[in-house]
Tab-separated table of C-alpha atoms in Angstrom:
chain	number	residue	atom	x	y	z
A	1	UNK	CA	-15.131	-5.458	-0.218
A	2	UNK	CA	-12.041	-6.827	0.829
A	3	UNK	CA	-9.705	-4.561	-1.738
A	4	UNK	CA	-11.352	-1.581	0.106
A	5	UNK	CA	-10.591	-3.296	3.757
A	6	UNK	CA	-7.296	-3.483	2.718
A	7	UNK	CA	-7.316	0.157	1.338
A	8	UNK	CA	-8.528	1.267	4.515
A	9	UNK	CA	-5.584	-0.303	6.333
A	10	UNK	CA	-2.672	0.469	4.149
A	11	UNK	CA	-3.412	4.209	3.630
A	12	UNK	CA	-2.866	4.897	6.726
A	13	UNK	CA	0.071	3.285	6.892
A	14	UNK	CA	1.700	5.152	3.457
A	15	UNK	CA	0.502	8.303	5.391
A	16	UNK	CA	2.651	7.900	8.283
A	17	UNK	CA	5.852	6.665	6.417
A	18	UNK	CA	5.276	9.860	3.988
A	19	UNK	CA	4.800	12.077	7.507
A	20	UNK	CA	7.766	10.202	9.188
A	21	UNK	CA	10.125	11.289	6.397
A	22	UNK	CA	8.856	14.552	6.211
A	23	UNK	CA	9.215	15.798	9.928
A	24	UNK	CA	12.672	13.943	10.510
A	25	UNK	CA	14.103	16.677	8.218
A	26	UNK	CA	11.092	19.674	8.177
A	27	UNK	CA	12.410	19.960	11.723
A	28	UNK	CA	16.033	20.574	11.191
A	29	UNK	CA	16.386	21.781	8.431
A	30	UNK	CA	16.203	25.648	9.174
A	31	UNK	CA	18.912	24.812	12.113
A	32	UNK	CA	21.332	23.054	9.555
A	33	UNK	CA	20.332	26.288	7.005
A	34	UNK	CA	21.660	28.691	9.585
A	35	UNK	CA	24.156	27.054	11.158
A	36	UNK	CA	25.922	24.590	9.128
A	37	UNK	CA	25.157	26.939	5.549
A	38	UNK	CA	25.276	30.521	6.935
A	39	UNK	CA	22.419	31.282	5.503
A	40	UNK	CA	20.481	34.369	6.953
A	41	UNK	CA	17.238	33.614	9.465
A	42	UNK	CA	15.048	35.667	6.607
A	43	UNK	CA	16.381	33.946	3.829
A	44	UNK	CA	15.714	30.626	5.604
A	45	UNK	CA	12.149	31.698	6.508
A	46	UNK	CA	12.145	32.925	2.772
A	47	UNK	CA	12.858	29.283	1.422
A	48	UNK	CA	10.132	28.229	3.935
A	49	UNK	CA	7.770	30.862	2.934
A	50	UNK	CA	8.206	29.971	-0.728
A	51	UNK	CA	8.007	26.449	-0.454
A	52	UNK	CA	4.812	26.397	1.175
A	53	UNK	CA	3.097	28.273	-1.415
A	54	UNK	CA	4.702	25.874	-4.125
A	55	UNK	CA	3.193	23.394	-1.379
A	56	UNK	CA	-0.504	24.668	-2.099
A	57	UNK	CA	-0.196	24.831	-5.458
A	58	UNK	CA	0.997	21.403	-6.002
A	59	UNK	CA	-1.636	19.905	-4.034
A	60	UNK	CA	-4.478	21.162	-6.914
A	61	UNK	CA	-2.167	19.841	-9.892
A	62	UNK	CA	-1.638	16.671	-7.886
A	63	UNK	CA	-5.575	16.015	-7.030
A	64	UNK	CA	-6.708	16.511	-11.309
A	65	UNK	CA	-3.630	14.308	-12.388
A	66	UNK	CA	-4.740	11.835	-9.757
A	67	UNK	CA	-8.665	12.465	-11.390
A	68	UNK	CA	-7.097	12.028	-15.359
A	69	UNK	CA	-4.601	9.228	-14.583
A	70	UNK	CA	-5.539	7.429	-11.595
A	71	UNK	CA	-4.721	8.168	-7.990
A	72	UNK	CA	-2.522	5.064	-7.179
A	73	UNK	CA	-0.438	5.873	-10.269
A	74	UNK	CA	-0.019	9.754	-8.647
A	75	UNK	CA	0.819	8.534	-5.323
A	76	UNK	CA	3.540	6.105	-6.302
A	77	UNK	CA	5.192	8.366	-8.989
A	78	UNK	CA	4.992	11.009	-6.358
A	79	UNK	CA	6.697	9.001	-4.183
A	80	UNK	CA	9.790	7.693	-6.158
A	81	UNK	CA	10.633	11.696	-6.644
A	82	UNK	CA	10.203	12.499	-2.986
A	83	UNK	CA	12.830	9.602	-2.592
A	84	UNK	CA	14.864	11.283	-5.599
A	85	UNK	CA	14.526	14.635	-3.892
A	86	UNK	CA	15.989	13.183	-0.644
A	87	UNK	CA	18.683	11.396	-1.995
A	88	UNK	CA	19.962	14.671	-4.093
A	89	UNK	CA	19.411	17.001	-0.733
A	90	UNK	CA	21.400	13.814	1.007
A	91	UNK	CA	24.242	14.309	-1.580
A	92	UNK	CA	24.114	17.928	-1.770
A	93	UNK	CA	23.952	18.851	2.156
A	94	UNK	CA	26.912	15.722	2.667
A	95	UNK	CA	29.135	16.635	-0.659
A	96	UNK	CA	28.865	20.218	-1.192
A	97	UNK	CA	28.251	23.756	0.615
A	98	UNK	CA	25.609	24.965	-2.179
A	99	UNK	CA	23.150	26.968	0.335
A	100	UNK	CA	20.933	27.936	-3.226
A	101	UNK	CA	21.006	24.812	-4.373
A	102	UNK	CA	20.133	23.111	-1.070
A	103	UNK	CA	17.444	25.720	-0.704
A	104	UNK	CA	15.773	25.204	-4.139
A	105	UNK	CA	16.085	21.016	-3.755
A	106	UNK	CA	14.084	21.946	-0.267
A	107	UNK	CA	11.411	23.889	-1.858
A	108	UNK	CA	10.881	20.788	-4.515
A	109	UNK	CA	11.091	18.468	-2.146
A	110	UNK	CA	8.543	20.269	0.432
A	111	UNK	CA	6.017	20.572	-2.665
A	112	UNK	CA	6.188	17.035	-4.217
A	113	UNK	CA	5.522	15.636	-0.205
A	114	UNK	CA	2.533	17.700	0.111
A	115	UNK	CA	1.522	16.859	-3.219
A	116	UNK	CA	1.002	13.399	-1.649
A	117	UNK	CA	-2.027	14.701	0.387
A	118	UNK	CA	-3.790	15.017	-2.052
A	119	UNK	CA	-4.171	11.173	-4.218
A	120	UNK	CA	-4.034	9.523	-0.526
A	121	UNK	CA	-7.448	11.905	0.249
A	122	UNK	CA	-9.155	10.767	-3.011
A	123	UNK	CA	-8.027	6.950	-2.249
A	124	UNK	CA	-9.641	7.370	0.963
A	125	UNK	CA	-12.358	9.020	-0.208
A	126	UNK	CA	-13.208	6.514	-3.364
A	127	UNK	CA	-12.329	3.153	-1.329
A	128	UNK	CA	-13.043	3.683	2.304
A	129	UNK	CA	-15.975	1.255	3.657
A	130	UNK	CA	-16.280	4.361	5.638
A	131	UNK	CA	-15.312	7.270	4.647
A	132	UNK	CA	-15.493	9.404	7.980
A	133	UNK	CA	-13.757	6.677	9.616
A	134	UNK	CA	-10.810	6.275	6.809
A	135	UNK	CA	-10.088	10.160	7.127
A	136	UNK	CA	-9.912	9.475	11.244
A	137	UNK	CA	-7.484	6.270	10.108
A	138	UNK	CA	-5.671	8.532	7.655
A	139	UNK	CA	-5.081	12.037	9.974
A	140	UNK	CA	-4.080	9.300	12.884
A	141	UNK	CA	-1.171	7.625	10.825
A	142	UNK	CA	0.054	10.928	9.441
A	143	UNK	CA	0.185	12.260	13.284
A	144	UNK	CA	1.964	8.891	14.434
A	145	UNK	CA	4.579	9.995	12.115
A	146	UNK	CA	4.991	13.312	13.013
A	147	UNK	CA	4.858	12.570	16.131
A	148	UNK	CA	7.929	10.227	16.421
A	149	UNK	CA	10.091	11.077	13.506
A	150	UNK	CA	11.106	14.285	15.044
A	151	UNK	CA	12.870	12.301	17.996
A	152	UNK	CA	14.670	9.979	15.347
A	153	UNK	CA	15.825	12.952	13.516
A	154	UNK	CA	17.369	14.445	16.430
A	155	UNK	CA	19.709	11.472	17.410
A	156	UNK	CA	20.181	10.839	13.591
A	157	UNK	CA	21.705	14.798	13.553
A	158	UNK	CA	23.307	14.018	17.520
A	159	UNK	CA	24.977	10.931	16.114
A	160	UNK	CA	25.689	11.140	12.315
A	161	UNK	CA	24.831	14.721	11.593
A	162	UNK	CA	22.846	16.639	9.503
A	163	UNK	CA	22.769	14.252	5.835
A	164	UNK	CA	21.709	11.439	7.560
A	165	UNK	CA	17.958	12.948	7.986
A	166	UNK	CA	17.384	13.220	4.616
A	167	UNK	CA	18.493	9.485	4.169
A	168	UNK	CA	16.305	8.611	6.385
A	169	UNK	CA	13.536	10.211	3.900
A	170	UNK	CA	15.129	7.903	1.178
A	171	UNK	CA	14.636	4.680	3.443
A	172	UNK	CA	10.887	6.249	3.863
A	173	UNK	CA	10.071	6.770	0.846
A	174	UNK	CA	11.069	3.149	-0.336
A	175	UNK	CA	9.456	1.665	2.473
A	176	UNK	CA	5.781	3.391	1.228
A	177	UNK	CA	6.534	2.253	-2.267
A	178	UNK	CA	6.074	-0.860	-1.243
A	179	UNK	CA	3.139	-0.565	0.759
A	180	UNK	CA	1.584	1.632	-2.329
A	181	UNK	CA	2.173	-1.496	-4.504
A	182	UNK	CA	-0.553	-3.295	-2.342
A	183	UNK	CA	-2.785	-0.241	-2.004
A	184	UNK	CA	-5.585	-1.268	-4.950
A	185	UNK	CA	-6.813	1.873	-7.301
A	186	UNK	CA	-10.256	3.450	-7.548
A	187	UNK	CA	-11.013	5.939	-10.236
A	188	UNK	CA	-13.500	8.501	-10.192
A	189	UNK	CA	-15.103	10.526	-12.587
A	190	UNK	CA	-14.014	14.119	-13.491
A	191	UNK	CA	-17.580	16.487	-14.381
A	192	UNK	CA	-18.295	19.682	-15.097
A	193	UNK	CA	-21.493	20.707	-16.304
A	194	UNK	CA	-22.421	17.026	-16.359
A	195	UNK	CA	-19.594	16.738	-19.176
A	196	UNK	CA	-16.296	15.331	-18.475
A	197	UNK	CA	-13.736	18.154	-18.184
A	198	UNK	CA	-11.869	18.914	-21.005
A	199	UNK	CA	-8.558	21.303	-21.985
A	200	UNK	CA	-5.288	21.772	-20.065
A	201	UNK	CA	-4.824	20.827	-16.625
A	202	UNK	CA	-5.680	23.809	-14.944
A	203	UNK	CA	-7.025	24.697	-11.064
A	204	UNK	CA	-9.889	26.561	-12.157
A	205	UNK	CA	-11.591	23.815	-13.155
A	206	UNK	CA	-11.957	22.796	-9.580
């Protein structure tokens, strides 16, 4: 009972650093596409439009590798490349004026943090001492973060400029590894027909 009370606390928590990262940059990052890249308002919706589909997509893959391997495993893993991800878009936007390279490091970088929805809604859903409640916890930390990164964004881009948001998602990202590294792990069981699931990993089987 008491590795689930803790689950129920710490979740929440890795939701709101993952959301905190994510909206300090998701913001800006169309205004530093256009203005400081030159790239077009279409193509910029474009890389947007793309990389929420990629978004969707990696949200199945990342719920059955959570269901084969273990959830914890998928949330940390996915983690240390959204802090990867950051760091090269940190390099890339500070170093360099690659606007398709920048673009396609966005797209990979908006699909592994979504991906992250999906083993921190199984968590809840496996540990929670109540599960209703733990979604409540959950949606309220991810909001928190959303709702205040945006304002540290804009006086990282006022002060610093335009890098320095995505190294904030670095300093984000390492912060929820930690906390992950206290979150415990609860498997469930993959069935279909009453069988465990066999073959590829594919979305269908959902």
């Amino acid at each position: 009972m008491k590795n689930l009370r803790t689950n129920d606390l710490l979740l929440p928590v890795s939701s709101s650093l993952a959301g905190m990262g994510f909206s300090s940059s998701w913001v800006f990052t169309s205004l530093y596409m256009s203005t400081e890249l030159g790239i077009s308002y279409f193509f910029a919706g474009l890389a947007f439009t793309v990389s929420g589909i990629c978004a969707a997509i990696s949200q199945v893959y990342a719920g059955r590798l959570g269901d084969r391997l273990g959830h914890k495993g998928v949330l940390m893993s996915l983690v240390i490349i959204s802090g990867v991800a950051y760091l090269a878009i940190f390099l890339v936007s500070g170093t360099m004026h690659r606007p398709l390279l920048f673009s396609a490091l966005f797209v990979i970088n908006i699909a592994v943090n979504s991906a992250i929805i999906s083993p921190l809604n199984s968590l809840v859903s496996l540990s929670s001492t109540s599960p209703l409640k733990g979604f409540s916890y959950l949606r309220m930390g991810n909001n928190v973060g959303w709702g205040f990164s945006p304002v540290i964004g804009g006086v990282m881009v006022t002060f610093y400029g335009y890098p320095y948001i995505y190294l904030l998602g670095v300093a984000m990202n390492i912060a929820n590894a930690f906390v992950i590294l206290s979150v415990r792990n609860v498997e469930g069981k993959i069935t279909q027909g009453g069988k465990h699931a066999r073959g590829w990993i594919n979305p269908l089987y959902f």
